[in-house]
Tab-separated table of C-alpha atoms and ligand atoms in Angstrom:
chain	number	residue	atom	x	y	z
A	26	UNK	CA	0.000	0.000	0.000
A	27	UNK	CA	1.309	3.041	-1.217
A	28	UNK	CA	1.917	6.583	1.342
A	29	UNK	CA	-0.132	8.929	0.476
A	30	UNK	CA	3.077	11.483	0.276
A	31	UNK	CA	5.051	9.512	-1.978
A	32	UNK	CA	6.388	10.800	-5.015
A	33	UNK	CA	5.072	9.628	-8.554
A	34	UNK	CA	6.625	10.128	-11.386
A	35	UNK	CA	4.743	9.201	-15.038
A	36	UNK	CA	6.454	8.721	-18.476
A	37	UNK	CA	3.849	8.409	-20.958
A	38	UNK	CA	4.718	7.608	-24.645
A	39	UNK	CA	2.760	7.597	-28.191
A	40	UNK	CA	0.597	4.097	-26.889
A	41	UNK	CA	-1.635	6.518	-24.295
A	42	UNK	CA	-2.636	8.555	-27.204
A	43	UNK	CA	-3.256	5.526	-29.360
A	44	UNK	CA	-6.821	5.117	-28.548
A	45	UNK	CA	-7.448	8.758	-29.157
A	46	UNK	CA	-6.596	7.966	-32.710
A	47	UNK	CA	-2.905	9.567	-32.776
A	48	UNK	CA	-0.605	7.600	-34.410
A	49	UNK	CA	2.268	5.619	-32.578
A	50	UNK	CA	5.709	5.420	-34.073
A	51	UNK	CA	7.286	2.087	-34.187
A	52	UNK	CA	4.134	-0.032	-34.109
A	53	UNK	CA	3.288	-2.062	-37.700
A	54	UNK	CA	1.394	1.037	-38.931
A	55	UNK	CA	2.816	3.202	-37.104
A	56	UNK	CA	4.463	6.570	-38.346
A	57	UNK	CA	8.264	5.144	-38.743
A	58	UNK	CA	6.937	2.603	-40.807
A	59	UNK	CA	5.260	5.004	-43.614
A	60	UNK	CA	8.091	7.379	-43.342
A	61	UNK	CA	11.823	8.202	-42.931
A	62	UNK	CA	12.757	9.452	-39.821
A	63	UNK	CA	15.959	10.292	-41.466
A	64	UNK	CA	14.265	13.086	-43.552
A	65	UNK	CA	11.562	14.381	-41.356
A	66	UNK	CA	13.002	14.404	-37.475
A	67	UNK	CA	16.369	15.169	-37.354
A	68	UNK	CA	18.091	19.008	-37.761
A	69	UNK	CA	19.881	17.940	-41.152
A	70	UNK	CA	16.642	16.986	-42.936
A	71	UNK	CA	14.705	20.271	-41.458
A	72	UNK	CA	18.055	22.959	-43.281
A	73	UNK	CA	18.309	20.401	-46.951
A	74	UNK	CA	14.545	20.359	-47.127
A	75	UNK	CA	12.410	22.377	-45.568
A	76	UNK	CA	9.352	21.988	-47.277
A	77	UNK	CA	9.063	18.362	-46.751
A	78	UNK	CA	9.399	18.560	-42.716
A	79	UNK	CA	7.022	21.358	-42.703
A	80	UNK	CA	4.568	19.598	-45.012
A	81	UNK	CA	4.751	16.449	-42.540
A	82	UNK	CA	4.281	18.580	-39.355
A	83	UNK	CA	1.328	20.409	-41.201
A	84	UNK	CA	-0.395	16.984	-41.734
A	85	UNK	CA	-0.487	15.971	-38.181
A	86	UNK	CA	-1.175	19.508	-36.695
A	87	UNK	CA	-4.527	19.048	-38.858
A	88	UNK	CA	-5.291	15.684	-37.518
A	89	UNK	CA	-4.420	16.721	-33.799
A	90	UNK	CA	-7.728	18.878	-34.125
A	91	UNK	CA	-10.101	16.441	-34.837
A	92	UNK	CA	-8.736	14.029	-31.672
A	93	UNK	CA	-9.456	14.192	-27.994
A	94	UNK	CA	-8.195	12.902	-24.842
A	95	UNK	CA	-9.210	9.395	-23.831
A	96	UNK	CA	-9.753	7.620	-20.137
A	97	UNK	CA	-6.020	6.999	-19.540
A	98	UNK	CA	-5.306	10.927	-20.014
A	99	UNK	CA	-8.539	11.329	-17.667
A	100	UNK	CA	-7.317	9.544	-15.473
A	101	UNK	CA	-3.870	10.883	-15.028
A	102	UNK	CA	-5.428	14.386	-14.639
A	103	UNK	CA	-7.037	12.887	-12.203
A	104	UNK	CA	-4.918	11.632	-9.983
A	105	UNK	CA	-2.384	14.572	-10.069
A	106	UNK	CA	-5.544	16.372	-8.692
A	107	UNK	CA	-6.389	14.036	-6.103
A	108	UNK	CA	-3.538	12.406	-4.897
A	109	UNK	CA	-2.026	13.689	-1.956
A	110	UNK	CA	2.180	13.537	-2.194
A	111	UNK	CA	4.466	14.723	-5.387
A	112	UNK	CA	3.281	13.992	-8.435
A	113	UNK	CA	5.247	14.447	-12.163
A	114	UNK	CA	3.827	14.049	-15.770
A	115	UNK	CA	6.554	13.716	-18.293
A	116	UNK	CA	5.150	13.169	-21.673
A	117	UNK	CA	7.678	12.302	-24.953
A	118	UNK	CA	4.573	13.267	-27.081
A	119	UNK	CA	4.448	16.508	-28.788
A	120	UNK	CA	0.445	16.190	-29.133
A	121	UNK	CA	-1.612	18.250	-26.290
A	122	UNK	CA	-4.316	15.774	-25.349
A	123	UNK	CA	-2.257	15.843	-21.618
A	124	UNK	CA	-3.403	19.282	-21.088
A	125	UNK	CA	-7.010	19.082	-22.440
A	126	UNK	CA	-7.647	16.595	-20.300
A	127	UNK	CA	-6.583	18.851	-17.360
A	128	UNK	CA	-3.060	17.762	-16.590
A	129	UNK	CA	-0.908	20.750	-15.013
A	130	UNK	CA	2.187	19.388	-13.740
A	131	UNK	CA	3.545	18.377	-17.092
A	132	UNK	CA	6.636	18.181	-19.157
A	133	UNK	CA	6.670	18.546	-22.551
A	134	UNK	CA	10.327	16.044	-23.003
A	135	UNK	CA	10.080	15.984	-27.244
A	136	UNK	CA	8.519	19.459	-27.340
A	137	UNK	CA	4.859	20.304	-28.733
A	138	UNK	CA	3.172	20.579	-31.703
A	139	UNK	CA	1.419	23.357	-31.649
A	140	UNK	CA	4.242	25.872	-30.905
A	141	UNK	CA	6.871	27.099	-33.012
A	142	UNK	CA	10.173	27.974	-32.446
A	143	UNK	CA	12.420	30.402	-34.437
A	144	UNK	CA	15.795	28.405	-35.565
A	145	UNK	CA	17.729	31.514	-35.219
A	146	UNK	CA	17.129	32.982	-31.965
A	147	UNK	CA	14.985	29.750	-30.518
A	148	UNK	CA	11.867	32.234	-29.416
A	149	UNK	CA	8.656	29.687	-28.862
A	150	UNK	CA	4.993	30.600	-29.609
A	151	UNK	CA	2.252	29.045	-30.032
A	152	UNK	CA	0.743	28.847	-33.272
A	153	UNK	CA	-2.394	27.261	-34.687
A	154	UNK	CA	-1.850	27.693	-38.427
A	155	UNK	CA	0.455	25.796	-41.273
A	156	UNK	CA	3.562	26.278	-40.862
A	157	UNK	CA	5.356	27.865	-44.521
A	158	UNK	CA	8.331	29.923	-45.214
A	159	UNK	CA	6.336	33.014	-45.537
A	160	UNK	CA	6.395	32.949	-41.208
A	161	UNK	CA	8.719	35.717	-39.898
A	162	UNK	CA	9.708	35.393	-36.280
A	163	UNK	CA	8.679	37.936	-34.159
A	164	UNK	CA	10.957	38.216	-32.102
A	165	UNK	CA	14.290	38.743	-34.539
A	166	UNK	CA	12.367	39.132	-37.389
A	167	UNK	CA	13.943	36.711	-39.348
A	168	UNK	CA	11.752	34.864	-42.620
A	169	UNK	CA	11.317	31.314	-43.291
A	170	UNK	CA	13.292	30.130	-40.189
A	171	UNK	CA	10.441	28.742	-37.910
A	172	UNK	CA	10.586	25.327	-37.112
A	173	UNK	CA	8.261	23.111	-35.210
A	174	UNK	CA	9.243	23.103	-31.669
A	175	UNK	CA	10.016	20.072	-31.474
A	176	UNK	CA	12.898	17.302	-30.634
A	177	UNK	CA	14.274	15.399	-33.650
A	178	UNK	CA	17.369	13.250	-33.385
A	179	UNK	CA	20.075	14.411	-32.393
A	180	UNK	CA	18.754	17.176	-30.226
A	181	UNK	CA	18.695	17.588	-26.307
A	182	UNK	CA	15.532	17.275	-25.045
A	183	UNK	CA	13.582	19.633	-23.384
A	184	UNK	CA	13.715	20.390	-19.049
A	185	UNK	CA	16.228	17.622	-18.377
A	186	UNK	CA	17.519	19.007	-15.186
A	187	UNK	CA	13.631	18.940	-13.681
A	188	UNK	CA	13.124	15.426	-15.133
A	189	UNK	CA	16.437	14.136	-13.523
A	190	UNK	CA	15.372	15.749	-9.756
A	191	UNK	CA	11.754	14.553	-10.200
A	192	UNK	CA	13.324	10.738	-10.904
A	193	UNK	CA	15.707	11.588	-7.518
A	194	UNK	CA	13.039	12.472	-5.703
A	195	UNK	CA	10.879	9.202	-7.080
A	196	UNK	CA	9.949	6.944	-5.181
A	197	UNK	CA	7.131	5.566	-7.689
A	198	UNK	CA	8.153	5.136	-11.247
A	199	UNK	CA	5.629	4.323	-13.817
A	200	UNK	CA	5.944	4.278	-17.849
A	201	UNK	CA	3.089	3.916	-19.751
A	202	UNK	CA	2.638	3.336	-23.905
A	203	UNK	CA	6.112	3.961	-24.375
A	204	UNK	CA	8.749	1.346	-26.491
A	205	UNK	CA	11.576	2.585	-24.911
A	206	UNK	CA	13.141	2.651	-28.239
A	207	UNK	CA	14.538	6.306	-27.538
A	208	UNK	CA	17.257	7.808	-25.806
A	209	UNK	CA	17.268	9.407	-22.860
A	210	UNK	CA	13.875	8.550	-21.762
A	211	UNK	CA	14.265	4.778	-22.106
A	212	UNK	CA	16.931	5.228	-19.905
A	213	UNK	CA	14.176	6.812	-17.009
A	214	UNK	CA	13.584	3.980	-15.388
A	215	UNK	CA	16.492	2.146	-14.739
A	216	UNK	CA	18.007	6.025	-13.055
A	217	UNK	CA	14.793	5.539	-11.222
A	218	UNK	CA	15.195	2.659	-9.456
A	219	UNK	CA	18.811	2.899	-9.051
A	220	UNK	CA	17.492	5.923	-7.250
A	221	UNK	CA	15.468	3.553	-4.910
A	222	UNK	CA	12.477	4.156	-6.869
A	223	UNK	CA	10.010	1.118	-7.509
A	224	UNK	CA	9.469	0.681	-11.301
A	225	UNK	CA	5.459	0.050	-12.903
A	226	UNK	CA	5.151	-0.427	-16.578
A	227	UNK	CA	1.992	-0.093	-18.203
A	228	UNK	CA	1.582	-0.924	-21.810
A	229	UNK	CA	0.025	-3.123	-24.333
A	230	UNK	CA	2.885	-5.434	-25.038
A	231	UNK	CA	6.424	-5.926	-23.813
A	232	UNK	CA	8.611	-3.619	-24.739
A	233	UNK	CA	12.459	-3.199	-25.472
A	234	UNK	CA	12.868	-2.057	-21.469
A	235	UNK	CA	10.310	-4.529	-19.471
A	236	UNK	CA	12.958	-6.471	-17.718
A	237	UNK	CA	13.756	-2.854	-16.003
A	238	UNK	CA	10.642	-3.275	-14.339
A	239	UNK	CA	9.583	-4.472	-11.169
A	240	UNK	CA	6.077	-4.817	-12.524
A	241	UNK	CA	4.212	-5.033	-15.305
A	242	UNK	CA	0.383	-4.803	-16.079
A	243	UNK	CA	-0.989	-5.425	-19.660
A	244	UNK	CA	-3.726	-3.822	-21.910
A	245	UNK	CA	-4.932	-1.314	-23.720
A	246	UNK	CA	-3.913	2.413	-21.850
A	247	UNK	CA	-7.808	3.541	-21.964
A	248	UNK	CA	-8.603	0.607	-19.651
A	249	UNK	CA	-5.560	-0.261	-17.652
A	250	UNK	CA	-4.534	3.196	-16.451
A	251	UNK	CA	-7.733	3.993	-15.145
A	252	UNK	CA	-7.531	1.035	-13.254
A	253	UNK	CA	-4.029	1.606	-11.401
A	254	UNK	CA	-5.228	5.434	-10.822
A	255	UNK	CA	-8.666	4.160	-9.228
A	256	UNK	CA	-6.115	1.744	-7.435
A	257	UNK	CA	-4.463	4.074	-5.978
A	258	UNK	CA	-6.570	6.573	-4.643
A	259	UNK	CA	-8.787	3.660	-2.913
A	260	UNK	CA	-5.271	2.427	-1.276
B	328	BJW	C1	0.127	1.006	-26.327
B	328	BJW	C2	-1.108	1.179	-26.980
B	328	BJW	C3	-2.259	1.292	-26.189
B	328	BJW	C4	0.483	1.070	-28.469
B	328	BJW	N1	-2.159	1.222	-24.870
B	328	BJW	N2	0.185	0.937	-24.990
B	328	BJW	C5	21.858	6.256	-25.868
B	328	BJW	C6	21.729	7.254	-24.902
B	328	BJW	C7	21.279	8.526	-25.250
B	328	BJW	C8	20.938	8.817	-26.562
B	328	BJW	C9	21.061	7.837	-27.531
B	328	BJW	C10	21.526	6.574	-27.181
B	328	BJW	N3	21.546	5.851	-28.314
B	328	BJW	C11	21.118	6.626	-29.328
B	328	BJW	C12	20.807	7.846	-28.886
B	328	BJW	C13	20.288	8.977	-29.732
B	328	BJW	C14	18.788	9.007	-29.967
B	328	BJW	C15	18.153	7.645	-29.784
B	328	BJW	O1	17.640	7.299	-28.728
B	328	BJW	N4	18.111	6.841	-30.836
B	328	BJW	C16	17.486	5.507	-30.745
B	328	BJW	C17	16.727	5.239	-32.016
B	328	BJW	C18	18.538	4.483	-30.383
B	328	BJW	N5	18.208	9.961	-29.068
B	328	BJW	C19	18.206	11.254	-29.352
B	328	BJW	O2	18.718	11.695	-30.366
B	328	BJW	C20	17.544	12.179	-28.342
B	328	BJW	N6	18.467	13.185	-27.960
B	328	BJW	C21	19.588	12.900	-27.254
B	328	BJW	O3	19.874	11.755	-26.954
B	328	BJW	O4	20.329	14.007	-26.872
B	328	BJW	C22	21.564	13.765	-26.147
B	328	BJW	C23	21.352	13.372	-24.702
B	328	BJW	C24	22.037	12.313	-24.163
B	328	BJW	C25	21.873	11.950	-22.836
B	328	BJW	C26	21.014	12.684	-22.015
B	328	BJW	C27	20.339	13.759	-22.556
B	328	BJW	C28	20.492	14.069	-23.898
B	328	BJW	C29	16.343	12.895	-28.963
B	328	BJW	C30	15.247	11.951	-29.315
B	328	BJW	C31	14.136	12.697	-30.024
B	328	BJW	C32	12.998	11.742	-30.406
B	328	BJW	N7	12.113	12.406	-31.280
B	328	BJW	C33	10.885	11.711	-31.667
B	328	BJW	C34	10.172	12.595	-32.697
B	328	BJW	C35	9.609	13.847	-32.017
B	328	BJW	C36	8.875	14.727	-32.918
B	328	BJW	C37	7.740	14.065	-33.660
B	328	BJW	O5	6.833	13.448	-33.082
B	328	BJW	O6	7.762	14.194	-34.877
B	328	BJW	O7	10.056	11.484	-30.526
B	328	BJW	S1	11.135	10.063	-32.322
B	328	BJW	C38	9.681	9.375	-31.600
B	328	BJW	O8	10.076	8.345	-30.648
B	328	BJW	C39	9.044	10.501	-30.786
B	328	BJW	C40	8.646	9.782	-29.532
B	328	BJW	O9	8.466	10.691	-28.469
B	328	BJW	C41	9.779	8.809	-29.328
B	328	BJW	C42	9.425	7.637	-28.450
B	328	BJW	O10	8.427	6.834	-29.016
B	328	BJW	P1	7.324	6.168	-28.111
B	328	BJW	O11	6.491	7.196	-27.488
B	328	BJW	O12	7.940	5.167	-27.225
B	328	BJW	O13	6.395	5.462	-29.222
B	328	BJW	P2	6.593	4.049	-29.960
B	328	BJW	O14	5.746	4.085	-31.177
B	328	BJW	O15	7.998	3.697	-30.117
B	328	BJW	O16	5.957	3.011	-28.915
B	328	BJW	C43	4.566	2.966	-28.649
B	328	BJW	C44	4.346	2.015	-27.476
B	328	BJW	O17	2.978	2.093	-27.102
B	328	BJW	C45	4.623	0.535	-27.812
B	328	BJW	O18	5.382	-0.030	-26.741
B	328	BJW	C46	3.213	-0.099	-27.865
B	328	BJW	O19	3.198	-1.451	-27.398
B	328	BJW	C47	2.450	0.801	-26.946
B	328	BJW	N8	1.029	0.913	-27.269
B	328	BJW	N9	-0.901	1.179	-28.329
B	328	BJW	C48	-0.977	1.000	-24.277
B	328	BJW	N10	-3.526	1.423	-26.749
């Protein structure tokens, strides 16, 4: 039975926005399988051609509108409201379904997709529209330089020095829908319970980091996460 003071910490990947109808990466349909990483997520394919990451951003910003958060988002909102110790969101996924479903505490790891950020002097806004190379930053002024604000490959991501404290200061670690396919995230848990942390992975299947776990509980995010939360705050 858990304290109700302890420290969670929650590292969510593409799988808890799979039932929302957001696309995951490395599942059989996922995105990596329709397209090359190489040439849409890293900082080299973003300065040889432009158009093509911007076109591929554009796509999904449309389809992120007609989406909404599901149960296991719910229920995450929920329990940051209701539980009563520490409680961290760190999300790899650049959609916002986190934050319509009420989360607060959250970290954006791989960035967001509906902000922008200037590739000259890295000002972030918020924008709603496509992005094209008639966009002028305004904070230097400088044309056809926004980017998505995003992490590709190859890039640090975002608010490491809170993540790292919040898994210090763990003492619950739980990942759910993620592969742990990508660096430094997959890497979360194991710092976590080196840290003295206990380790809960939530997710459809096993995946690439499940012997890092001290548990494991299987099924669709919509269903199991609601479960655990429910769990919890009856404990
Ligand atoms: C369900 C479900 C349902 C499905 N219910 N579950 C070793 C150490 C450090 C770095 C490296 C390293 N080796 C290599 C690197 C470099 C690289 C890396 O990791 N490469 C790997 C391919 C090996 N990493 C980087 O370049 C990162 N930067 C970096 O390392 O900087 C230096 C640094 C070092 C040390 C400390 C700090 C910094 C940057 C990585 C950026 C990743 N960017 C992307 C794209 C973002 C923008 C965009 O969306 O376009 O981020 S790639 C993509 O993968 C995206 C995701 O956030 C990320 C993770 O994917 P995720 O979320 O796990 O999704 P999937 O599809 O892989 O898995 C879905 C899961 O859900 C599956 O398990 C399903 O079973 C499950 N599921 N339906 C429950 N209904």
């Amino acid at each position: 039975m858990m304290a109700d003071r302890e420290n969670i910490v929650v590292l969510t990947g593409a799988g808890i926005s799979a039932e929302s109808g957001v696309a995951t990466f490395r599942d059989k349909d996922g995105i990596w399988s329709k397209f090359d990483w190489q040439k849409l997520a890293t900082p080299e394919a973003f300065e040889s051609d432009q158009q093509t990451v911007y076109d591929f951003y554009n796509t999904r910003r449309h389809k992120l509108r007609d989406v909404s958060p599901n149960p296991a988002h719910e229920a995450l909102a929920r329990l940051e409201r209701e539980w009563g110790g520490g409680f961290t969101l760190i999300t790899q996924n650049i959609d916002n379904l986190h934050e319509r479903a009420g989360s607060q505490a959250l970290i954006h790891m791989h960035g967001e997709m509906m902000k922008i950020r200037c590739a000259e002097c890295e000002t972030v806004t918020p924008y709603d529209d496509d992005l094209s190379f008639d966009l002028a930053c305004r904070a230097c002024g400088e044309s056809g330089r926004m980017r998505p604000h995003v992490v590709w490959f190859g890039e640090m991501p975002l608010e490491m020095e809170g993540i790292y404290r919040a898994l210090q200061e763990a003492d619950l670690f739980v990942a759910i829908g993620t592969s742990g396919a990508v660096y430094p995230a997959a890497g979360f848990a194991a710092e976590a319970q080196a840290m003295g942390a206990r380790t809960l992975e939530l997710n459809l299947e096993d995946s690439d980091i499940t012997p890092r776990f001290d548990a494991v509980r299987r099924g669709p995010a919509g269903a199991v996460v609601p479960e655990w939360v429910e769990e919890l705050l009856d404990a």
